[in-house]
Coordinates of C-alpha atoms and ligand atoms in Angstrom, one line a residue:
X1 CA 9.6 -18.9 7.5
X2 CA 10.7 -15.2 7.5
X3 CA 13.2 -16.3 4.8
X4 CA 10.3 -16.7 2.4
X5 CA 9.0 -13.2 3.0
X6 CA 12.4 -11.5 2.6
X7 CA 13.7 -13.6 -0.2
X8 CA 13.6 -12.3 -3.8
X9 CA 13.6 -8.6 -2.9
X10 CA 16.1 -5.9 -3.9
X11 CA 17.6 -3.6 -1.4
X12 CA 14.9 -0.8 -1.9
X13 CA 12.1 -3.3 -1.8
X14 CA 13.6 -4.7 1.4
X15 CA 13.6 -1.3 3.0
X16 CA 9.8 -1.0 2.5
X17 CA 9.1 -4.6 3.6
X18 CA 11.1 -4.1 6.8
X19 CA 9.3 -0.9 7.7
X20 CA 6.4 -2.7 9.4
X21 CA 5.2 0.3 11.4
X22 CA 4.3 3.8 10.7
X23 CA 3.3 5.5 7.5
X24 CA 5.1 4.2 4.4
X25 CA 4.7 5.3 0.8
X26 CA 6.3 3.5 -2.2
X27 CA 6.4 5.7 -5.3
X28 CA 7.5 3.7 -8.2
X29 CA 7.0 2.9 -11.8
X30 CA 5.2 -0.1 -13.4
X31 CA 6.6 -3.5 -12.8
X32 CA 9.1 -2.4 -10.1
X33 CA 7.5 -4.7 -7.5
X34 CA 5.1 -2.5 -5.7
X35 CA 2.5 -5.2 -5.3
X36 CA 5.2 -7.6 -4.4
X37 CA 6.4 -5.3 -1.7
X38 CA 2.8 -5.1 -0.2
X39 CA 2.4 -8.8 -0.1
X40 CA 5.9 -9.5 1.2
X41 CA 5.5 -6.8 3.8
X42 CA 2.3 -8.4 5.1
X43 CA 3.9 -11.8 5.1
X44 CA 7.0 -10.5 7.0
X45 CA 4.8 -8.8 9.5
X46 CA 2.9 -12.0 10.1
X47 CA 6.1 -14.1 10.2
X48 CA 7.7 -12.0 12.8
X49 CA 4.6 -11.8 14.9
X50 CA 4.3 -8.0 14.4
X51 CA 0.9 -8.5 12.8
X52 CA -1.8 -10.9 13.6
X53 CA -3.3 -11.8 10.2
X54 CA -6.9 -11.1 11.2
X55 CA -6.0 -7.5 11.9
X56 CA -4.4 -6.7 8.5
X57 CA -6.5 -5.1 5.8
X58 CA -5.2 -5.0 2.3
X59 CA -7.4 -2.7 0.2
X60 CA -7.6 -2.8 -3.5
X61 CA -9.8 -1.2 -6.2
X62 CA -11.1 -4.2 -8.0
X63 CA -12.3 -7.6 -7.0
X64 CA -9.8 -9.1 -9.5
X65 CA -6.9 -7.3 -7.7
X66 CA -8.2 -8.5 -4.3
X67 CA -8.2 -12.0 -5.7
X68 CA -4.7 -11.6 -7.0
X69 CA -3.6 -10.3 -3.6
X70 CA -5.0 -13.3 -1.8
X71 CA -3.4 -15.6 -4.3
X72 CA 0.0 -14.0 -3.8
X73 CA -0.4 -14.1 0.0
X74 CA -1.5 -17.8 -0.2
X75 CA 1.7 -18.5 -2.1
X76 CA 3.7 -16.9 0.7
X77 CA 1.9 -19.1 3.2
X78 CA -0.2 -16.3 4.7
X79 CA -3.9 -16.9 5.4
X80 CA -6.5 -15.0 7.3
X81 CA -5.6 -11.5 6.0
X82 CA -8.5 -9.4 4.7
X83 CA -7.8 -8.5 1.0
X84 CA -10.8 -6.5 -0.1
X85 CA -12.0 -3.7 -2.3
X86 CA -13.0 -0.5 -0.6
X87 CA -16.5 -1.3 -1.6
X88 CA -16.6 -4.9 -0.2
X89 CA -15.0 -3.8 3.1
X90 CA -17.5 -0.9 3.5
X91 CA -20.5 -3.1 2.6
X92 CA -19.4 -5.8 5.1
X93 CA -19.2 -3.2 7.9
X94 CA -22.5 -1.7 7.0
X95 CA -24.3 -5.0 7.0
X96 CA -22.6 -6.0 10.2
X97 CA -23.4 -2.8 12.2
X98 CA -26.7 -1.7 10.7
X99 CA -29.0 -4.1 12.5
X100 CA -27.8 -3.0 16.0
X101 CA -27.8 0.7 15.0
X102 CA -31.1 0.8 13.2
X103 CA -32.9 -2.3 14.4
X104 CA -33.5 -3.6 10.9
X105 CA -31.4 -5.0 8.1
X106 CA -29.3 -2.8 5.9
X107 CA -30.9 -1.4 2.7
X108 CA -30.6 -3.2 -0.6
X109 CA -28.2 -2.3 -3.3
X110 CA -29.3 -0.7 -6.6
X111 CA -28.3 -3.2 -9.3
X112 CA -28.9 -1.0 -12.3
X113 CA -28.4 2.7 -11.8
X114 CA -29.4 3.7 -15.4
X115 CA -32.7 1.8 -15.0
X116 CA -33.5 3.5 -11.7
X117 CA -32.5 6.9 -13.3
X118 CA -35.0 6.2 -16.1
X119 CA -37.8 5.7 -13.6
X120 CA -36.7 8.8 -11.8
X121 CA -36.8 10.8 -15.0
X122 CA -40.3 9.5 -15.8
X123 CA -41.4 10.8 -12.4
X124 CA -40.3 14.3 -13.2
X125 CA -41.5 14.4 -16.8
X126 CA -38.1 14.0 -18.4
X127 CA -37.3 11.4 -21.0
X128 CA -33.6 11.6 -22.0
X129 CA -32.1 8.9 -24.2
X130 CA -30.2 6.0 -22.7
X131 CA -26.8 7.5 -23.5
X132 CA -27.7 10.7 -21.7
X133 CA -28.9 8.7 -18.7
X134 CA -25.6 6.8 -18.7
X135 CA -23.7 10.1 -18.6
X136 CA -25.9 11.4 -15.8
X137 CA -25.2 8.2 -13.9
X138 CA -21.4 8.9 -14.3
X139 CA -22.0 12.4 -13.1
X140 CA -23.8 11.1 -10.0
X141 CA -20.8 8.8 -9.4
X142 CA -18.3 11.6 -9.8
X143 CA -20.3 13.9 -7.5
X144 CA -20.4 11.3 -4.8
X145 CA -16.8 10.1 -4.9
X146 CA -15.8 13.8 -4.9
X147 CA -18.1 14.2 -1.8
X148 CA -20.1 17.0 -3.2
X149 CA -23.8 17.8 -2.4
X150 CA -26.1 18.3 -5.3
X151 CA -25.9 22.1 -4.9
X152 CA -22.1 22.1 -4.8
X153 CA -22.2 19.9 -7.8
X154 CA -24.3 22.3 -9.8
X155 CA -21.9 25.1 -9.0
X156 CA -18.9 23.3 -10.4
X157 CA -20.6 21.6 -13.4
X158 CA -22.6 24.5 -15.0
X159 CA -22.7 23.0 -18.5
X160 CA -25.3 20.3 -18.0
X161 CA -25.2 16.9 -19.7
X162 CA -25.8 16.5 -23.4
X163 CA -29.0 18.4 -24.1
X164 CA -30.0 18.5 -20.4
X165 CA -29.2 21.8 -18.8
X166 CA -27.8 21.8 -15.3
X167 CA -31.1 22.6 -13.7
X168 CA -32.6 19.5 -15.2
X169 CA -29.6 17.4 -14.3
X170 CA -30.1 18.6 -10.7
X171 CA -33.8 17.8 -10.8
X172 CA -33.0 14.4 -12.1
X173 CA -30.4 13.7 -9.4
X174 CA -32.9 14.8 -6.7
X175 CA -35.6 12.6 -8.2
X176 CA -33.1 9.7 -8.3
X177 CA -32.1 10.1 -4.6
X178 CA -35.8 10.3 -3.6
X179 CA -36.8 7.2 -5.5
X180 CA -33.8 5.3 -4.1
X181 CA -34.8 6.3 -0.5
X182 CA -38.4 5.2 -1.2
X183 CA -37.2 1.9 -2.3
X184 CA -34.8 1.7 0.6
X185 CA -31.8 1.2 -1.6
X186 CA -28.2 2.3 -1.7
X187 CA -26.2 2.7 -4.9
X188 CA -22.5 1.7 -5.2
X189 CA -21.1 5.0 -4.0
X190 CA -23.7 5.3 -1.2
X191 CA -22.3 2.2 0.4
X192 CA -19.0 4.1 0.9
X193 CA -20.8 7.3 1.9
X194 CA -23.0 5.5 4.4
X195 CA -20.1 3.6 5.9
X196 CA -18.1 6.8 6.3
X197 CA -21.2 8.5 7.8
X198 CA -21.7 5.6 10.2
X199 CA -18.0 5.7 11.4
X200 CA -18.2 9.5 11.9
X201 CA -21.5 9.4 13.8
X202 CA -21.1 6.3 15.9
X203 CA -18.0 6.4 18.0
X204 CA -18.6 2.8 19.3
X205 CA -18.8 1.5 15.8
X206 CA -15.6 3.4 14.8
X207 CA -13.9 1.9 17.9
X208 CA -15.0 -1.6 17.1
X209 CA -13.8 -1.3 13.5
X210 CA -10.5 0.2 14.6
X211 CA -10.1 -2.6 17.1
X212 CA -10.5 -5.2 14.4
X213 CA -8.2 -3.7 11.8
X214 CA -4.8 -2.2 12.7
X215 CA -2.5 -2.5 9.7
X216 CA -3.6 -1.1 6.4
X217 CA -2.1 -1.3 2.9
X218 CA -3.5 0.2 -0.3
X219 CA -2.2 -0.9 -3.7
X220 CA -2.6 1.4 -6.8
X221 CA -3.1 4.4 -4.4
X222 CA -2.8 6.9 -7.3
X223 CA -6.4 6.0 -8.1
X224 CA -7.9 6.8 -4.7
X225 CA -10.9 9.1 -4.7
X226 CA -11.6 11.7 -2.0
X227 CA -14.4 9.5 -0.7
X228 CA -12.2 6.4 -0.5
X229 CA -9.4 8.4 1.1
X230 CA -11.9 9.7 3.7
X231 CA -13.0 6.2 4.5
X232 CA -9.4 5.1 4.9
X233 CA -8.8 7.9 7.3
X234 CA -11.8 6.9 9.3
X235 CA -10.6 3.3 9.5
X236 CA -7.2 4.5 10.7
X237 CA -8.4 7.0 13.3
X238 CA -5.4 8.5 14.9
X239 CA -3.1 5.6 14.1
X240 CA -0.5 5.6 11.4
X241 CA 0.0 2.0 10.4
X242 CA -0.6 2.6 6.7
X243 CA 1.4 1.6 3.7
X244 CA 0.4 2.9 0.3
X245 CA 2.0 2.2 -3.1
X246 CA 1.4 3.7 -6.5
X247 CA 2.5 5.3 -9.7
X248 CA 1.2 8.7 -10.8
X249 CA 1.9 7.8 -14.4
X250 CA -0.8 5.1 -14.1
X251 CA -3.6 7.3 -12.9
X252 CA -6.5 6.2 -15.1
X253 CA -9.6 7.0 -13.1
X254 CA -9.3 10.8 -12.7
X255 CA -12.4 11.0 -15.0
X256 CA -14.2 9.3 -12.2
X257 CA -12.8 11.4 -9.4
X258 CA -9.5 9.7 -8.5
X259 CA -6.8 12.1 -7.4
X260 CA -3.1 11.2 -7.6
X261 CA -2.5 14.1 -5.3
X262 CA -3.3 11.9 -2.3
X263 CA -0.3 9.7 -3.3
X264 CA 2.1 12.5 -4.1
X265 CA 1.2 14.5 -0.9
X266 CA 1.3 11.4 1.3
X267 CA 4.5 12.4 3.1
X268 CA 3.0 15.8 3.8
X269 CA -0.2 14.5 5.3
X270 CA 1.7 11.9 7.3
X271 CA 4.6 13.6 8.7
X272 CA 7.7 11.4 9.1
X273 CA 6.4 8.9 6.5
X274 CA 9.1 6.7 5.1
X275 CA 9.3 7.3 1.3
X276 CA 10.7 4.5 -0.8
X277 CA 11.4 4.7 -4.5
X278 CA 11.9 1.6 -6.6
X279 CA 14.1 2.0 -9.6
X280 CA 14.2 -1.4 -11.4
X281 CA 11.6 -2.9 -13.6
X282 CA 11.5 -6.7 -13.2
X283 CA 8.6 -7.4 -15.6
X284 CA 9.5 -6.3 -19.1
X285 CA 12.1 -6.7 -21.8
X286 CA 14.2 -3.6 -22.5
X287 CA 12.4 -3.1 -25.8
X288 CA 9.0 -2.9 -24.1
X289 CA 10.4 -0.4 -21.5
X290 CA 11.9 1.7 -24.4
X291 CA 8.4 2.2 -25.8
X292 CA 6.9 2.9 -22.4
X293 CA 9.6 5.4 -21.5
X294 CA 9.2 7.2 -24.8
X295 CA 5.4 7.6 -24.3
X296 CA 5.6 9.0 -20.8
X297 CA 8.8 11.0 -21.0
X298 CA 8.4 14.6 -19.9
X299 CA 5.0 14.1 -18.2
X300 CA 4.7 15.4 -14.7
X301 CA 6.0 12.8 -12.2
X302 CA 7.1 10.4 -14.9
X303 CA 9.7 7.9 -13.8
X304 CA 12.2 6.4 -16.2
X305 CA 11.9 2.6 -16.1
X306 CA 15.2 0.7 -16.1
X307 CA 15.3 -3.0 -16.9
X308 CA 16.6 -5.5 -14.4
X309 CA 20.1 -6.6 -15.3
X310 CA 19.2 -10.1 -16.2
X311 CA 16.9 -8.9 -18.9
X312 CA 19.7 -7.2 -20.8
X313 CA 21.2 -10.5 -22.0
X314 CA 17.9 -11.8 -23.3
X315 CA 17.2 -8.7 -25.5
X316 CA 16.5 -10.2 -28.9
X317 CA 15.0 -9.2 -32.2
X318 CA 11.7 -10.9 -31.4
X319 CA 11.2 -8.9 -28.2
X320 CA 11.4 -5.6 -30.0
X321 CA 7.8 -4.3 -29.9
X322 CA 6.0 -4.3 -33.3
X323 CA 3.4 -2.1 -34.9
X324 CA 1.1 -3.2 -37.7
X325 CA -1.5 -1.3 -39.7
X326 CA -4.6 -2.8 -41.3
X327 CA -7.3 -1.8 -43.7
X328 CA -10.2 -2.9 -41.5
X329 CA -11.0 -4.1 -38.0
X330 CA -11.7 -7.7 -39.0
X331 CA -8.3 -8.0 -40.7
X332 CA -6.7 -6.7 -37.5
X333 CA -8.7 -9.1 -35.3
X334 CA -7.9 -12.1 -37.5
X335 CA -4.2 -11.4 -37.7
X336 CA -4.0 -10.9 -33.9
X337 CA -5.8 -14.3 -33.5
X338 CA -3.4 -15.9 -36.0
X339 CA -0.4 -14.5 -34.1
X340 CA -1.8 -15.8 -30.8
X341 CA -2.3 -19.2 -32.4
X342 CA 1.3 -19.1 -33.5
X343 CA 2.5 -18.2 -30.0
X344 CA 0.5 -21.0 -28.5
X345 CA 1.8 -23.4 -31.1
X346 CA 5.3 -22.3 -30.2
X347 CA 4.7 -23.3 -26.6
X348 CA 3.2 -20.2 -24.9
X349 CA 0.6 -20.9 -22.2
X350 CA -2.6 -19.2 -23.2
X351 CA -2.8 -17.7 -19.6
X352 CA 0.3 -15.7 -20.5
X353 CA -1.3 -14.0 -23.4
X354 CA -3.6 -10.9 -23.4
X355 CA -5.4 -8.8 -25.9
X356 CA -6.0 -5.3 -24.6
X357 CA -8.3 -2.6 -25.9
X358 CA -9.7 0.8 -24.9
X359 CA -13.5 0.1 -25.0
X360 CA -15.6 -3.0 -24.3
X361 CA -17.2 -2.7 -27.7
X362 CA -13.9 -3.6 -29.3
X363 CA -14.0 -7.1 -27.8
X364 CA -16.7 -8.6 -29.9
X365 CA -14.7 -8.7 -33.1
X366 CA -11.7 -10.2 -31.2
X367 CA -13.7 -12.9 -29.4
X368 CA -15.2 -14.0 -32.7
X369 CA -11.8 -14.1 -34.5
X370 CA -10.2 -16.0 -31.6
X371 CA -13.1 -18.4 -31.4
X372 CA -12.8 -19.0 -35.2
X373 CA -9.2 -19.8 -34.6
X374 CA -10.2 -22.4 -31.9
X375 CA -8.7 -20.3 -29.1
X376 CA -10.5 -20.1 -25.8
X377 CA -10.8 -16.7 -24.2
X378 CA -11.9 -15.1 -20.9
X379 CA -13.1 -11.5 -21.1
X380 CA -12.1 -9.7 -17.9
X381 CA -15.1 -7.9 -16.4
X382 CA -17.3 -10.1 -18.5
X383 CA -19.4 -12.9 -17.0
X384 CA -18.1 -14.0 -13.7
X385 CA -16.7 -17.5 -13.4
X386 CA -19.0 -18.5 -10.5
X387 CA -22.0 -17.2 -12.3
X388 CA -21.4 -19.4 -15.4
X389 CA -24.3 -22.0 -15.5
X390 CA -21.8 -24.9 -15.9
X391 CA -20.0 -23.8 -12.7
X392 CA -23.2 -23.2 -10.7
X393 CA -24.5 -26.6 -11.7
X394 CA -21.2 -28.3 -10.8
X395 CA -21.0 -26.6 -7.4
X396 CA -24.6 -27.6 -6.7
X397 CA -23.9 -31.2 -7.5
X398 CA -20.7 -31.2 -5.5
X399 CA -22.6 -29.8 -2.5
X400 CA -25.2 -32.5 -2.9
X401 CA -22.5 -35.2 -3.1
X402 CA -20.7 -33.8 0.0
X403 CA -23.7 -34.8 2.2
X404 CA -22.7 -38.5 1.9
X405 CA -19.4 -39.8 3.0
X406 CA -16.8 -40.1 0.2
X407 CA -16.2 -43.4 -1.4
X408 CA -13.3 -42.3 -3.5
X409 CA -10.8 -39.4 -3.0
X410 CA -11.6 -35.8 -3.5
X411 CA -10.1 -35.5 -7.0
X412 CA -11.7 -38.7 -8.3
X413 CA -15.1 -37.6 -7.0
X414 CA -14.9 -34.2 -8.5
X415 CA -13.6 -35.6 -11.8
X416 CA -16.5 -38.1 -12.0
X417 CA -19.1 -35.4 -11.4
X418 CA -17.5 -33.1 -14.0
X419 CA -17.2 -36.0 -16.5
X420 CA -20.8 -36.8 -16.2
X421 CA -21.4 -33.2 -17.3
X422 CA -19.2 -33.1 -20.3
X423 CA -15.6 -32.8 -19.1
X424 CA -13.4 -34.7 -21.5
X425 CA -9.7 -35.3 -21.4
X426 CA -9.0 -33.0 -24.3
X427 CA -10.8 -29.7 -25.0
X428 CA -13.2 -29.5 -27.9
X429 CA -11.5 -28.4 -31.1
X430 CA -13.6 -25.2 -31.7
X431 CA -13.8 -22.1 -29.6
X432 CA -17.2 -20.7 -28.5
X433 CA -19.5 -21.5 -25.6
X434 CA -18.9 -25.2 -25.5
X435 CA -15.2 -24.6 -25.2
X436 CA -15.7 -22.0 -22.5
X437 CA -17.8 -24.5 -20.6
X438 CA -15.0 -27.1 -20.9
X439 CA -12.4 -24.7 -19.7
X440 CA -14.6 -23.8 -16.7
X441 CA -14.9 -27.5 -15.7
X442 CA -11.2 -28.1 -16.2
X443 CA -10.5 -25.2 -13.9
X444 CA -12.7 -26.6 -11.2
X445 CA -10.9 -29.9 -11.5
X446 CA -7.6 -28.1 -11.2
X447 CA -8.8 -26.5 -8.0
X448 CA -9.5 -29.9 -6.6
X449 CA -6.1 -31.2 -7.7
X450 CA -4.4 -28.2 -6.0
X451 CA -6.3 -28.5 -2.7
X452 CA -4.1 -29.5 0.2
X453 CA -3.9 -33.2 1.0
X454 CA -6.8 -34.4 3.2
X455 CA -9.3 -31.8 2.0
X456 CA -12.8 -33.2 2.3
X457 CA -15.4 -32.6 -0.4
X458 CA -17.3 -30.6 2.2
X459 CA -14.5 -28.2 2.9
X460 CA -13.7 -28.0 -0.9
X461 CA -17.3 -26.9 -1.6
X462 CA -17.1 -24.5 1.3
X463 CA -14.0 -23.0 -0.2
X464 CA -15.7 -22.7 -3.6
X465 CA -18.6 -20.9 -2.0
X466 CA -16.3 -18.6 -0.2
X467 CA -14.4 -17.9 -3.4
X468 CA -17.6 -17.2 -5.3
X469 CA -18.6 -14.6 -2.7
X470 CA -15.3 -12.8 -2.9
X471 CA -15.1 -13.2 -6.7
X472 CA -11.8 -15.0 -6.2
X473 CA -11.8 -16.7 -9.6
X474 CA -9.5 -19.4 -10.7
X475 CA -7.3 -18.7 -13.8
X476 CA -8.7 -20.5 -16.8
X477 CA -6.3 -21.8 -19.4
X478 CA -7.5 -19.2 -21.7
X479 CA -6.3 -16.0 -23.5
X480 CA -7.3 -12.9 -21.6
X481 CA -9.3 -10.1 -23.2
X482 CA -9.4 -6.9 -21.2
X483 CA -10.0 -3.3 -21.4
X484 CA -7.0 -1.2 -20.4
X485 CA -8.8 -0.2 -17.2
X486 CA -9.3 -3.8 -16.2
X487 CA -5.7 -4.7 -17.0
X488 CA -4.2 -2.4 -14.5
X489 CA -1.8 -4.2 -12.1
X490 CA -1.8 -7.4 -14.1
X491 CA 0.9 -8.8 -16.3
X492 CA 1.3 -11.2 -19.3
X493 CA 4.3 -12.5 -21.2
X494 CA 2.7 -11.5 -24.5
X495 CA 0.5 -8.5 -24.9
X496 CA -1.4 -7.5 -28.1
X497 CA -2.6 -3.9 -27.7
X498 CA -5.2 -3.3 -30.5
X499 CA -6.9 -0.2 -31.8
X500 CA -3.9 2.2 -31.6
X501 CA -5.8 4.7 -33.7
X502 CA -7.1 8.2 -33.3
X503 CA -10.7 8.0 -32.0
X504 CA -10.1 4.7 -30.2
X505 CA -6.9 5.6 -28.2
X506 CA -7.1 8.4 -27.5
X507 CA -10.8 7.8 -27.5
X508 CA -12.9 10.3 -29.6
X509 CA -14.4 12.1 -26.6
X510 CA -11.0 12.9 -25.0
X511 CA -10.6 16.5 -26.2
X512 CA -9.0 18.5 -23.5
X513 CA -5.3 18.3 -22.7
X514 CA -6.1 16.6 -19.4
X515 CA -8.3 14.0 -21.0
X516 CA -5.7 13.2 -23.7
X517 CA -3.1 12.9 -21.0
X518 CA -5.3 10.3 -19.2
X519 CA -5.6 8.4 -22.5
X520 CA -1.8 8.5 -22.7
X521 CA -1.6 7.0 -19.2
X522 CA -4.0 4.3 -20.3
X523 CA -1.8 3.4 -23.2
X524 CA 1.1 3.4 -20.8
X525 CA -0.7 1.0 -18.5
X526 CA -1.3 -1.3 -21.5
X527 CA 2.2 -1.3 -22.7
X528 CA 3.7 -1.9 -19.3
X529 CA 1.7 -5.1 -18.9
X530 CA 3.9 -6.9 -21.3
X531 CA 6.8 -9.1 -20.1
X532 CA 8.3 -10.4 -23.3
X533 CA 6.5 -9.4 -26.5
X534 CA 4.3 -6.4 -27.3
X535 CA 2.4 -6.0 -30.5
X536 CA 0.6 -2.8 -31.3
X537 CA -2.0 -2.8 -34.1
X538 CA -4.5 -0.4 -35.6
X539 CA -6.9 -0.4 -38.5
X540 CA -8.1 2.4 -40.7
X541 CA -11.6 1.0 -40.8
X542 CA -14.7 2.5 -42.5
X543 CA -14.1 5.7 -40.5
X544 CA -10.8 6.3 -42.2
X545 CA -8.9 6.5 -38.9
X546 CA -5.5 7.9 -38.5
X547 CA -2.7 6.2 -36.5
X548 CA -2.8 7.1 -32.8
X549 CA -0.8 10.2 -32.0
X550 CA 0.8 8.0 -29.3
X551 CA 2.4 5.9 -32.0
X552 CA 3.9 9.1 -33.5
X553 CA 5.2 10.2 -30.1
X554 CA 6.7 6.8 -29.4
X555 CA 8.4 7.5 -32.6
X556 CA 11.1 6.1 -34.7
X557 CA 13.5 3.5 -33.5
X558 CA 11.7 1.9 -30.6
X559 CA 9.1 0.0 -32.7
X560 CA 9.5 -2.4 -35.5
X561 CA 7.0 -2.1 -38.4
X562 CA 5.7 -5.5 -39.3
X563 CA 3.3 -6.6 -42.0
X564 CA 0.1 -8.5 -41.4
X565 CA 1.8 -11.8 -42.3
X566 CA 4.2 -11.2 -39.4
X567 CA 7.4 -10.7 -41.5
X568 CA 9.2 -7.5 -41.0
X569 CA 8.2 -5.1 -43.7
X570 CA 6.2 -7.8 -45.5
X571 CA 4.4 -5.9 -48.2
X572 CA 1.0 -7.5 -47.8
X573 CA -1.7 -5.2 -49.0
X574 CA -2.9 -4.0 -45.7
X575 CA 0.6 -3.3 -44.4
X576 CA 1.8 -1.6 -47.5
X577 CA 1.1 1.5 -45.6
X578 CA 3.1 1.1 -42.4
X579 CA 2.0 3.7 -40.0
X580 CA 3.8 7.0 -40.6
X581 CA 4.9 6.8 -37.0
X582 CA 7.0 3.7 -37.0
X583 CA 10.0 2.7 -39.0
X584 CA 12.0 -0.4 -39.4
X585 CA 15.1 0.3 -37.4
X586 CA 17.3 -2.7 -38.0
X587 CA 15.9 -4.1 -34.7
X588 CA 17.8 -1.9 -32.4
X589 CA 16.4 -0.8 -29.1
X590 CA 16.7 2.8 -28.4
X591 CA 16.7 3.7 -24.8
Ligands
ATP601 P1 2.3 -2.3 -11.6 O1 2.7 -0.9 -11.4 O2 2.2 -2.7 -13.0 O3 1.2 -2.7 -10.6 P2 4.2 -3.4 -9.6 O4 5.1 -2.3 -9.3 O5 3.1 -3.7 -8.7 O6 3.6 -3.2 -11.1 P3 4.8 -6.2 -9.4 O7 3.6 -6.7 -10.1 O8 4.8 -6.3 -7.9 O9 5.1 -4.7 -9.9 O10 6.1 -6.9 -9.9 C1 6.3 -7.0 -11.4 C2 6.9 -8.3 -11.7 O11 8.3 -8.4 -11.3 C3 6.3 -9.5 -11.0 O12 6.3 -10.6 -11.9 C4 7.2 -9.7 -9.8 O13 7.1 -11.1 -9.3 C5 8.5 -9.4 -10.4 N1 9.5 -8.9 -9.4 C6 9.3 -7.9 -8.5 N2 10.4 -7.7 -7.7 C7 11.3 -8.7 -8.1 C8 12.6 -9.0 -7.6 N3 13.2 -8.3 -6.7 N4 13.2 -10.1 -8.2 C9 12.6 -10.7 -9.2 N5 11.4 -10.5 -9.7 C10 10.7 -9.4 -9.1
MG602 MG1 1.0 -3.6 -8.9

């Protein structure tokens, strides 16, 4: 079925997909098909027999992205490929090889770094507040992904953390490491460090790992840290079968040690690498791209996004991005909820709608407003699907039922069990916890309905268990709420980007030029998630916020100022002051 893997690709995408061997780097803007290239390239390699699926490793940065990757591969008919985060892959290798190397099981994992740090602080007579501890935890993470010793760290970060001078930060870090050793635990970054150390020190382990995995791809490579890059090099050894894709304009983890230099220098580090550039954006309406282009124009490495031809004809007034100002946060949240209600009433699938924001704390008001409007939501990075009590319970009961031979078919059995626990034909009217539980059960039933014919209850529950382990979560029929960080790589037809105000985006603590630039890239990531409509909103709030400088930079002509009621220029009280940065422009798109 090589037709499947090569179908639906433009000529540049095809070039990358056909380059099955050797180093390949795809440098391209948002929505140009980078992730599509990675998945089709793997499928093409498997179809042509160039790759055996078990030897392919597709690395991602988040469990959500790994799940997406597996989903897209499944859709292309490819199974058996490892799609994992750096962390999951490293942890699996550690757990596998540790017993033979050390004669005992691998250490446990620190589940709460800040808590452990608090204990460590106690031990050395320090008692910083929780916020300081959190900042020290981030410093530890940054130090480790940058592969610095504590001494090297102290030399490059002489300013301390909050009221703690560098000397104390160092003492605290040392105490933290000691305590962790005593408890025989590793933290998140240690897992990568320990795996890299194992591969460096144990040639037979490196050999076995390299035997297992031969073809590597990394999505979102602009966000790779020195430590992750080191691990990748160790996995590769002296081979060169590596394909990386990325967009420097979407680097949003440099605060945590990511370095887009690894992407931009790729062809220097891998001589003879094939460099592919993708020019066409297939995701977004021209109006959305106009806003994105304005925001990133002139930044180093910025790529101009050009809409795919078919989009031109659909450019319509309603797809010109809007901006709305509010008096307070609650007004903003309620109006966004009302707009989403209207989109769903007009036929939009809730799964195609997202509300994006800079900081987790902004989600509470939004969840409440959406719940009041009877709209079910999923908060990305919030509670995990397979950890929901309703889901755990259902999986347990399904497992129990799988022991006896089935009297009815899979779908009927699953439906009966879910019904006995409260699954009704129609969802409850209101939002809130009950509704969330209903959506979760409905999603489980859909998984059963989508299972291939002949699936037994036993293999269905095995599949559920496997998905739970890899955090491969089904898409609920809900509106997605996500931070800009969590939204990277994903896409929705309708995006509501809230909190476009100074102090929120850019966030208050971004003060240096570099930090503000990273905030700009975050806004860029958010904007480029939108396929059809994009609404930008902000509220003055009790802190008397100003509109985000990014709105000003996007400037006149690319945005449409809309009142809270949704009508252009509607002079509702809260929109009587449309942001200084946006102007009604007769609905023209400026590109
Ligand atoms: P991001 O930078 O946001 O991660 P990306 O470059 O990875 O974006 P994809 O997610 O792979 O882009 O693709 C964006 C959208 O465009 C997807 O919906 C994808 O299916 C679609 N797409 C990509 N290439 C084509 C094509 N040649 N024809 C039609 N649709 C395409
Ligand atoms: Mg992508």
